[in-house]
PDB file of C-alpha atoms and ligand atoms in Angstrom:
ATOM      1  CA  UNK A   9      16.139 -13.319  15.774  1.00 54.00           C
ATOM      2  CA  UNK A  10      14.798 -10.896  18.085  1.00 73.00           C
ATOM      3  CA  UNK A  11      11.275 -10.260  19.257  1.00 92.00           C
ATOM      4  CA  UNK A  12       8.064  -8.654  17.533  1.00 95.00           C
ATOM      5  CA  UNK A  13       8.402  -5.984  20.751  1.00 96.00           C
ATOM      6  CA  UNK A  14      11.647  -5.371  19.880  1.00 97.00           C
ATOM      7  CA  UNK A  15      11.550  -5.114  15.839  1.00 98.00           C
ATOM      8  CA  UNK A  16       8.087  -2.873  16.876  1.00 98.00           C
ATOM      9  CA  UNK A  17      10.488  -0.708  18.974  1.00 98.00           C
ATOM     10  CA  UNK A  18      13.263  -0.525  15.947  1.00 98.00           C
ATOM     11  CA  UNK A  19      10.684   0.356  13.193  1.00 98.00           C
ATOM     12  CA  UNK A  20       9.032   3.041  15.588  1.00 98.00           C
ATOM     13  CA  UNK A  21      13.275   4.810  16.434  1.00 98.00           C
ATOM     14  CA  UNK A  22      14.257   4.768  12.746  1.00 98.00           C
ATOM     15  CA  UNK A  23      10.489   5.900  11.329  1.00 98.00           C
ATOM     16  CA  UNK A  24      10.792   8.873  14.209  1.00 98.00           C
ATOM     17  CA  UNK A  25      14.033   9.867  13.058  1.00 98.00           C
ATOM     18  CA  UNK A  26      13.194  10.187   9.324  1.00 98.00           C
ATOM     19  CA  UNK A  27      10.007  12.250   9.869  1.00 98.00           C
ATOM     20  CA  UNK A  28      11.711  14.204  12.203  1.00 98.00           C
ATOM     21  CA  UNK A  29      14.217  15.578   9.598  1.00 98.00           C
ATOM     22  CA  UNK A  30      11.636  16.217   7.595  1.00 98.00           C
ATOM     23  CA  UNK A  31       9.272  17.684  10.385  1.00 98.00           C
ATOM     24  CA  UNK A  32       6.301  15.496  10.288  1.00 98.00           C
ATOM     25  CA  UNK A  33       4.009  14.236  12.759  1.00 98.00           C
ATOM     26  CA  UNK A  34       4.152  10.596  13.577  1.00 98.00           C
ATOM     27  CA  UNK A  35       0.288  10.332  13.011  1.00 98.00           C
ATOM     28  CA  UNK A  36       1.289  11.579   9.085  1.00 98.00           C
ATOM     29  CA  UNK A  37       2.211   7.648   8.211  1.00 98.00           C
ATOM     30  CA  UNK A  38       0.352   4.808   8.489  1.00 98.00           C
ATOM     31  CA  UNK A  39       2.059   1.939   9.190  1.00 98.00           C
ATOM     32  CA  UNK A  40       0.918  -0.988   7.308  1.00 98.00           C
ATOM     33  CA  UNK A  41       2.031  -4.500   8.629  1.00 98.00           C
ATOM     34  CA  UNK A  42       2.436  -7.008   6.019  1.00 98.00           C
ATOM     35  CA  UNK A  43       1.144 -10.317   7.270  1.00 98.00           C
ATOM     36  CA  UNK A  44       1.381 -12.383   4.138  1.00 98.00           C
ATOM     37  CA  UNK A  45       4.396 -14.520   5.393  1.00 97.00           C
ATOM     38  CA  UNK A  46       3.597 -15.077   8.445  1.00 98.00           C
ATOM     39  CA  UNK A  47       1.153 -16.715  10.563  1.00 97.00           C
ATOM     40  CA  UNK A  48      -2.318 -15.489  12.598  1.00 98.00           C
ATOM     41  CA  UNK A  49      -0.775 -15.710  15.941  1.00 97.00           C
ATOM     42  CA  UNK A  50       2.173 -13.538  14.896  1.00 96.00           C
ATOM     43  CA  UNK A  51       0.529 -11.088  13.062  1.00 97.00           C
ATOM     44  CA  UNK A  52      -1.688 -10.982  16.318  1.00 97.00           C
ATOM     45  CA  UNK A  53       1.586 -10.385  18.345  1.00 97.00           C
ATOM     46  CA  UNK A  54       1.940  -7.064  15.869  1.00 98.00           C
ATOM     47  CA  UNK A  55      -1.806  -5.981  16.951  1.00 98.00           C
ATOM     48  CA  UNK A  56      -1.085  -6.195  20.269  1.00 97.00           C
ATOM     49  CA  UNK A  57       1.581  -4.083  19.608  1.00 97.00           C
ATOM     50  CA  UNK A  58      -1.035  -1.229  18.495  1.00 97.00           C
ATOM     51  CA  UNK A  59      -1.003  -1.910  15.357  1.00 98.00           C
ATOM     52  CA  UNK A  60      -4.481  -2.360  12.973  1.00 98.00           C
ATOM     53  CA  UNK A  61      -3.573  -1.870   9.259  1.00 98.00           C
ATOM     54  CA  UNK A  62      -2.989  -4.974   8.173  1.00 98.00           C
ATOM     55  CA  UNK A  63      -1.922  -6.351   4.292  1.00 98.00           C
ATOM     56  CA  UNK A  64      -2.057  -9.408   2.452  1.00 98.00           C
ATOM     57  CA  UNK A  65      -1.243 -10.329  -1.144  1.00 98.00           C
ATOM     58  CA  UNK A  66      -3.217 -13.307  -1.773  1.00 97.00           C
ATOM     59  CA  UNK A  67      -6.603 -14.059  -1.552  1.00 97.00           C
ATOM     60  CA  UNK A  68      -6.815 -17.382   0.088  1.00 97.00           C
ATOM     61  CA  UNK A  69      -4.189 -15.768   3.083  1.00 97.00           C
ATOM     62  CA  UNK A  70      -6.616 -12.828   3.618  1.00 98.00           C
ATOM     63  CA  UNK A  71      -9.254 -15.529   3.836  1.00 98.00           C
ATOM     64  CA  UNK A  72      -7.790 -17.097   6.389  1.00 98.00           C
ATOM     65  CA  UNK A  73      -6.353 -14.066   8.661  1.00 98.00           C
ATOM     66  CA  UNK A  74      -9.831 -12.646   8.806  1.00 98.00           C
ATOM     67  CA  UNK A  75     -10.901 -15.535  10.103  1.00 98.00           C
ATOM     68  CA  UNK A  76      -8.544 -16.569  12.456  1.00 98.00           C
ATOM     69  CA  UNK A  77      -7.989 -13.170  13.195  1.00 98.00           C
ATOM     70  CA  UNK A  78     -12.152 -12.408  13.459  1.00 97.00           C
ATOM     71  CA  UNK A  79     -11.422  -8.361  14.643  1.00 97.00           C
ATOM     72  CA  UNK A  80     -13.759  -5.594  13.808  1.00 96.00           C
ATOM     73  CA  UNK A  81     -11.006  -3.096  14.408  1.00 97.00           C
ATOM     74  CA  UNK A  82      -8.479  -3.901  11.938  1.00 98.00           C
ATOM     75  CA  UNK A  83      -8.195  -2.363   8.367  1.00 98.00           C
ATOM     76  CA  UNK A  84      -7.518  -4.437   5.461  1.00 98.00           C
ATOM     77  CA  UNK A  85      -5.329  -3.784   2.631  1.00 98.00           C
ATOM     78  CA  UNK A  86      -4.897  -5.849  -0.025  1.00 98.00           C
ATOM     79  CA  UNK A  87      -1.119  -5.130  -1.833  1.00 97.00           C
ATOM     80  CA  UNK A  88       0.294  -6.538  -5.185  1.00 88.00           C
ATOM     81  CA  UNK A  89      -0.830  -8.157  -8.311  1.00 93.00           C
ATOM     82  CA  UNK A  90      -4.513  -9.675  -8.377  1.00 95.00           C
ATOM     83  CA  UNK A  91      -6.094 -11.482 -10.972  1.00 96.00           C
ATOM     84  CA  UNK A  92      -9.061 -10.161 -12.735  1.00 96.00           C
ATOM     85  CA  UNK A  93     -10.902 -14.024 -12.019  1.00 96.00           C
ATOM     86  CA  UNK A  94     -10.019 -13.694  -8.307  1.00 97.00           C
ATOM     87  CA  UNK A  95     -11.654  -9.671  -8.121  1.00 98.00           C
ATOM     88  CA  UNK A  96     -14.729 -11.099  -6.441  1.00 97.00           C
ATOM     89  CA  UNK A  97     -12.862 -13.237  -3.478  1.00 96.00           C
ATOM     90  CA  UNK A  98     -11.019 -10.275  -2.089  1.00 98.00           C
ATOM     91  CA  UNK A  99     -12.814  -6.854  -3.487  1.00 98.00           C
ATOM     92  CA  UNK A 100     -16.022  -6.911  -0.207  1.00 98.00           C
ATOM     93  CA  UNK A 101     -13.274  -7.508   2.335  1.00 98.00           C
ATOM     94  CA  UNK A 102     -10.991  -4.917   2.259  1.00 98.00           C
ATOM     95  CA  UNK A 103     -10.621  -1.460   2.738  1.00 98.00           C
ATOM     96  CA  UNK A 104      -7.861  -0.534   0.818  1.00 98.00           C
ATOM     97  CA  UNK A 105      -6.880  -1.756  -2.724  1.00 98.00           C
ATOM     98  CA  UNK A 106      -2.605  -1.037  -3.560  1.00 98.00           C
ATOM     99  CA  UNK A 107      -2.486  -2.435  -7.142  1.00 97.00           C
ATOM    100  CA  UNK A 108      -5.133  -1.009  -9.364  1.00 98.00           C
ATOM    101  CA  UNK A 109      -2.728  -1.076 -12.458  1.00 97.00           C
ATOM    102  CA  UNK A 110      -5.277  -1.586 -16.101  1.00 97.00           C
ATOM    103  CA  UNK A 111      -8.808  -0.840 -16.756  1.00 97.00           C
ATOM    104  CA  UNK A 112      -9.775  -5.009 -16.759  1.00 97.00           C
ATOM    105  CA  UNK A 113      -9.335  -4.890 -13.406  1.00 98.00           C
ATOM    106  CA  UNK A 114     -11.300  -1.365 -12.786  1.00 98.00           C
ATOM    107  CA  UNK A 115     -14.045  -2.590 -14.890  1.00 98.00           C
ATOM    108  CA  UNK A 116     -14.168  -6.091 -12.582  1.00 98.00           C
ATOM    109  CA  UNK A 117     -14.048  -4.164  -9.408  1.00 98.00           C
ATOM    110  CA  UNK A 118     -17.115  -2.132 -10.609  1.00 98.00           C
ATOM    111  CA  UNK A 119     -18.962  -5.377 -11.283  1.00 98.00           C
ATOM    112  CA  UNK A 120     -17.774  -7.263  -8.086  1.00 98.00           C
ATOM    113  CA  UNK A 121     -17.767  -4.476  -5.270  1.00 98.00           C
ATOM    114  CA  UNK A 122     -21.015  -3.602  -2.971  1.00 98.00           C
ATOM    115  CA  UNK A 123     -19.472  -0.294  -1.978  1.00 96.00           C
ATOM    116  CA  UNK A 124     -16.727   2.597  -3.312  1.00 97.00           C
ATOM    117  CA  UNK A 125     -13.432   1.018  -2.927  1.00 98.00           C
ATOM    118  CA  UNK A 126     -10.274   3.218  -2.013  1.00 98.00           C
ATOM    119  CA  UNK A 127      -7.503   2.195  -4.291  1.00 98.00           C
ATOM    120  CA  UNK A 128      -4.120   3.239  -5.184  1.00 98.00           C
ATOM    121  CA  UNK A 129      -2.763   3.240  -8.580  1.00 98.00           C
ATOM    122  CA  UNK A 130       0.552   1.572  -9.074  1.00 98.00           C
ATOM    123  CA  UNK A 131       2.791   3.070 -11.138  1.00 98.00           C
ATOM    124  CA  UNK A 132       5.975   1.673 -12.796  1.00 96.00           C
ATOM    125  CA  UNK A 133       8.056   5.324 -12.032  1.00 95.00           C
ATOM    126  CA  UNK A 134      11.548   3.778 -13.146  1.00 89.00           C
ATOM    127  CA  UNK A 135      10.108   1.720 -16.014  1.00 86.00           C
ATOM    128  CA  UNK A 136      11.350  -1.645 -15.636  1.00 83.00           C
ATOM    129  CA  UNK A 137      10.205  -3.981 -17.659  1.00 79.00           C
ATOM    130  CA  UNK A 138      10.209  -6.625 -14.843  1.00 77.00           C
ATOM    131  CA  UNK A 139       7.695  -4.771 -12.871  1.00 79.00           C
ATOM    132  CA  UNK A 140       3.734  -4.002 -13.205  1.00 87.00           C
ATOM    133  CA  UNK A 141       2.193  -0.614 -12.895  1.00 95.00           C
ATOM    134  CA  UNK A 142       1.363   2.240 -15.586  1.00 97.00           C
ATOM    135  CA  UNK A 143       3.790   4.308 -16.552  1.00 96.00           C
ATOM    136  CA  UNK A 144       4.232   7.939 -15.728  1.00 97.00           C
ATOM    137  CA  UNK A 145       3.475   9.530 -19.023  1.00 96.00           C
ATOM    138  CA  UNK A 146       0.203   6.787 -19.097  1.00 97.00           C
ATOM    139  CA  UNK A 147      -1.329   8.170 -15.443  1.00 98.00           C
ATOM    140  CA  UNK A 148      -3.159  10.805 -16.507  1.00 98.00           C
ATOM    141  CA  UNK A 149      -5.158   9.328 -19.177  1.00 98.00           C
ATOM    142  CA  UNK A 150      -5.479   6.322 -17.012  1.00 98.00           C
ATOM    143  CA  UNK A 151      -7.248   7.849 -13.832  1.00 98.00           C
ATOM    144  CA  UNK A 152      -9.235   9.833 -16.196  1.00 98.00           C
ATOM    145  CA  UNK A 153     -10.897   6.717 -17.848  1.00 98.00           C
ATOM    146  CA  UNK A 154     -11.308   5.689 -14.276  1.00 98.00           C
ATOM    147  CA  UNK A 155     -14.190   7.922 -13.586  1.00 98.00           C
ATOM    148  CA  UNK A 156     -16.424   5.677 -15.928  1.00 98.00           C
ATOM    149  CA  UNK A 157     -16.049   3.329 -12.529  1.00 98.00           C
ATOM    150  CA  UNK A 158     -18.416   4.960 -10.056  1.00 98.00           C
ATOM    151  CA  UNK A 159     -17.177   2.469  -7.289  1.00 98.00           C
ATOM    152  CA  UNK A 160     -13.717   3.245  -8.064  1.00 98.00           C
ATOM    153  CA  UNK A 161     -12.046   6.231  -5.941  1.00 98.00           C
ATOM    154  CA  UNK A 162      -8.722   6.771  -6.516  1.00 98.00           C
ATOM    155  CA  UNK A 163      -7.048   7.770  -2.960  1.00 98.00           C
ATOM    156  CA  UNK A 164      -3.307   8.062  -3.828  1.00 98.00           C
ATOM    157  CA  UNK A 165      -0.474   6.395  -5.825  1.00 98.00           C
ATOM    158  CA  UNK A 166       1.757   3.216  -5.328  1.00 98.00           C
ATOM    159  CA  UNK A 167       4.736   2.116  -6.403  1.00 97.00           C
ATOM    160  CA  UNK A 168       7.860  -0.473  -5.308  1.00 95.00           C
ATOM    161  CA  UNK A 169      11.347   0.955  -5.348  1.00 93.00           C
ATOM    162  CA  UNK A 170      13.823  -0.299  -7.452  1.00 89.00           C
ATOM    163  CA  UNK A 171      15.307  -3.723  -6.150  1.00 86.00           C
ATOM    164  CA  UNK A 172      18.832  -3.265  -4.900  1.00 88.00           C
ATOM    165  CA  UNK A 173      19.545  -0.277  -6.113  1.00 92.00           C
ATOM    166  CA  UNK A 174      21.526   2.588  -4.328  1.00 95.00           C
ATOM    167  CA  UNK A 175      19.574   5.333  -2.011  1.00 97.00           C
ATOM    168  CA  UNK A 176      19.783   7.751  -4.410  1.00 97.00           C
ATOM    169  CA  UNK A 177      17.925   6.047  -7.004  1.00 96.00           C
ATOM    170  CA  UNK A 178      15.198   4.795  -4.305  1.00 97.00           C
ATOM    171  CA  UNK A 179      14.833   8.615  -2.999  1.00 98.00           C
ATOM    172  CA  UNK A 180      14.614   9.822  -6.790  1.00 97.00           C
ATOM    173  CA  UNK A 181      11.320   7.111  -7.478  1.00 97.00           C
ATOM    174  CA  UNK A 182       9.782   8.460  -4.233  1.00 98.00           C
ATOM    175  CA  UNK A 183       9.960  11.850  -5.270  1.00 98.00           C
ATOM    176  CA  UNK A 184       8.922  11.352  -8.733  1.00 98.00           C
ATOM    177  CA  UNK A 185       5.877   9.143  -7.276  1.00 98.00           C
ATOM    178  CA  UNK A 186       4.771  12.222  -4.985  1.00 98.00           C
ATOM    179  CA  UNK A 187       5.415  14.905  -8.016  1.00 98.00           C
ATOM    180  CA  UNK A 188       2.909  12.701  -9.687  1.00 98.00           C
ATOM    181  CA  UNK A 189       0.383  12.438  -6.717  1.00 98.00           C
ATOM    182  CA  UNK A 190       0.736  16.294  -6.393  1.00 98.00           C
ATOM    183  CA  UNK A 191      -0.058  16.520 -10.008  1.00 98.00           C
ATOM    184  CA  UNK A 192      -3.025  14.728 -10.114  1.00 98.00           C
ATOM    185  CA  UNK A 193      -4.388  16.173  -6.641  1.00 98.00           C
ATOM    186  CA  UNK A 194      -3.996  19.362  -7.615  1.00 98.00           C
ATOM    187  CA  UNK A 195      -6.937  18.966 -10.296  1.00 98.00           C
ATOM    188  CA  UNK A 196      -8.919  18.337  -7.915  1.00 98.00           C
ATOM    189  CA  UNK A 197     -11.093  16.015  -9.251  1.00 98.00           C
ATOM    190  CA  UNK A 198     -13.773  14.404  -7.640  1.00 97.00           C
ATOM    191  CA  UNK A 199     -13.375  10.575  -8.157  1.00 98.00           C
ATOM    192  CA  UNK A 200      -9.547  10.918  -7.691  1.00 98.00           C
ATOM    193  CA  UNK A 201      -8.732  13.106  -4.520  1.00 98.00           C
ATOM    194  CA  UNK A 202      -5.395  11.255  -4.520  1.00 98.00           C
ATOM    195  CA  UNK A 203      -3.980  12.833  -1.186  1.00 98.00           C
ATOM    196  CA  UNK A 204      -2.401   9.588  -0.235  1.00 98.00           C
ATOM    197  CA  UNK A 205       1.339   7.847  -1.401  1.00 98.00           C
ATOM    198  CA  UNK A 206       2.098   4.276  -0.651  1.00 98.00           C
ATOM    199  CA  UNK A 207       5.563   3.885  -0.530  1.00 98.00           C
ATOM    200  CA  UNK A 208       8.117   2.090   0.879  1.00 98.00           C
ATOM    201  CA  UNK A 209       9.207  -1.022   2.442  1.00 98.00           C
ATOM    202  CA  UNK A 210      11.962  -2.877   4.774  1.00 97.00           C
ATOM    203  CA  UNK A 211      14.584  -1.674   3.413  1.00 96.00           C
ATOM    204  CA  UNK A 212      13.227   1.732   2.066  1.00 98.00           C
ATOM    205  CA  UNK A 213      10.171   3.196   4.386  1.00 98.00           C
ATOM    206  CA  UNK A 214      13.107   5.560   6.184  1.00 98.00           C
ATOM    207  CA  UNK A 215      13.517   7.094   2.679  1.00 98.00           C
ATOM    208  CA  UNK A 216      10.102   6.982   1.876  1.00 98.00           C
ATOM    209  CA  UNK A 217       8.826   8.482   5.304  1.00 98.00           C
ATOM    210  CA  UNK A 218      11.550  11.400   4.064  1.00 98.00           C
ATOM    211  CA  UNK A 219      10.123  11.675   0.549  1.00 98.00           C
ATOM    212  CA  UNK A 220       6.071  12.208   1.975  1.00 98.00           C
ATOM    213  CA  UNK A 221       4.307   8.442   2.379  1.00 98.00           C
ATOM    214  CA  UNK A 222       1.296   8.561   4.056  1.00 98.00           C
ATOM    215  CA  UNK A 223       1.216   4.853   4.056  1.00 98.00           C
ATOM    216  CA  UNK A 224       4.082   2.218   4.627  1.00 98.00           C
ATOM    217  CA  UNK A 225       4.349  -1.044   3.848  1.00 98.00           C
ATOM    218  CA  UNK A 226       6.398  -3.078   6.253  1.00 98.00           C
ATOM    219  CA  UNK A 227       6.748  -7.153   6.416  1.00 98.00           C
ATOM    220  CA  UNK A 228      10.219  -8.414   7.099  1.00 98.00           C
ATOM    221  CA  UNK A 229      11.020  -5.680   9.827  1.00 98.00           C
ATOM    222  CA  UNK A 230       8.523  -6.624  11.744  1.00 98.00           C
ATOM    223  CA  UNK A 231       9.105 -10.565  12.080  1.00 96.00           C
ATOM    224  CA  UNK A 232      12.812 -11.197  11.326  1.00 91.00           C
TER     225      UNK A 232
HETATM  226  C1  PLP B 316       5.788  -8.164   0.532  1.00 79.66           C
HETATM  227  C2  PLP B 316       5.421  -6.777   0.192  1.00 79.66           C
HETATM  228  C3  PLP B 316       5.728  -5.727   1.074  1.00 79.66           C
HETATM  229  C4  PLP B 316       6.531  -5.915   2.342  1.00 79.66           C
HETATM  230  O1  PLP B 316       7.847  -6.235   2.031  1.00 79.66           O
HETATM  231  P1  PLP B 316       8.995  -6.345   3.146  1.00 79.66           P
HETATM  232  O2  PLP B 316      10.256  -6.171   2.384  1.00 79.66           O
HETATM  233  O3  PLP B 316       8.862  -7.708   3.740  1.00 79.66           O
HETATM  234  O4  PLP B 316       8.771  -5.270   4.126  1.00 79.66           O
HETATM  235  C5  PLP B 316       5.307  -4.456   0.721  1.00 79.66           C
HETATM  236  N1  PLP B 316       4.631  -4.218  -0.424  1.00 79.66           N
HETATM  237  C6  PLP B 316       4.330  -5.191  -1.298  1.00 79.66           C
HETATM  238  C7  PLP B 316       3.580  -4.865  -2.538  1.00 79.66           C
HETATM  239  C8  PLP B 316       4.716  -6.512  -1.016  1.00 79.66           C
HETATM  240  O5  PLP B 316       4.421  -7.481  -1.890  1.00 79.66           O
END
């Protein structure tokens, strides 16, 4: 097992080798450290490390790490699937939603939240059954019923790779995920900018970094 320091030091080499084929800036990406498995005083060793964009998945863990935690700097984001009855625990406290993925949960959010909430809609690009999100040919008519949701902005477009599955495959949902996102940016409308992708993870945010993310998600690097 090797140190936060160190796995910081790892993520930071292979993340600036990937953008640099690509020619992007390091400040392109946002890291996102995924603190849901671990505990306060190692996701504080990541902070330390520079790092403020923080994600959990559930809402009695965000509870607690903003607590413990008690920073005014950091940025929340809250990342996979969330109940409809549990909209009201998490929806004031973060900054960031991942996993806006059916109108139940839009139409919650609008009742729940005391301010616009920037969320990214998952979507399902490889269609397994297994796995939430709407489904590419769905997207459109989704975000459109979204602007019924005043409090809703849609910033960009999520999705989870493919588990186990060779880089090609992982590379092709990327690129698929950001043909969407340019899609829907390009009509520029006003409750769904959607300039941002949130993509990758452990094992895939080199690929992802190469197919356009703006944000990744990293857990396991960062504390194995
Ligand atoms: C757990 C999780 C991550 C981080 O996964 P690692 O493989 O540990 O980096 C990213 N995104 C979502 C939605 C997750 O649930």
């Amino acid at each position: 097992m090797s140190s936060v320091k160190e796995n910081c030091q790892e993520i930071e080499r292979k993340l600036g080798l990937s953008l640099k084929k690509v020619n992007r800036e390091r400040s392109s990406i946002q890291v996102v450290a995924v603190t849901k498995s671990v505990s306060s005083e190692q996701a504080i060793t990541v902070i330390e490390e520079g790092y403020t964009h923080l994600a959990e998945n559930r809402p009695e863990g965000l509870e607690a790490k903003l607590e413990e935690l008690n920073n005014p700097q950091l940025v929340w984001h809250y990342i996979g699937n969330l109940q409809t009855r549990k909209v009201k625990k998490v929806i004031n406290k973060i900054d960031y939603f991942h996993a806006l993925d059916r109108l139940a949960l839009a139409e919650e959010i609008e009742k729940r939240a005391n301010k616009t909430i920037s969320c990214f809609v998952q979507v399902n690009v490889t269609g397994e059954t297994s796995k939430s999100g709407i489904s590419p040919d769905d997207l459109d008519g989704f975000i459109d019923s979204l602007l019924q949701y005043p409090k809703i902005r849609v910033v960009g477009l999520m999705t989870m790779a493919p588990l186990n599955a060779e880089e090609i495959v992982v590379r092709r949902a990327f690129a698929q995920l950001r043909d969407l996102q340019q899609t829907i940016q390009e009509k520029t409308l006003s409750h769904a900018p959607c300039t941002e992708l949130s993509m990758g993870m452990s094992k895939d945010y080199t690929i992802a970094a190469e197919e356009g993310a703006t944000f990744i998600r990293i857990g396991t690097s960062f504390f194995e």
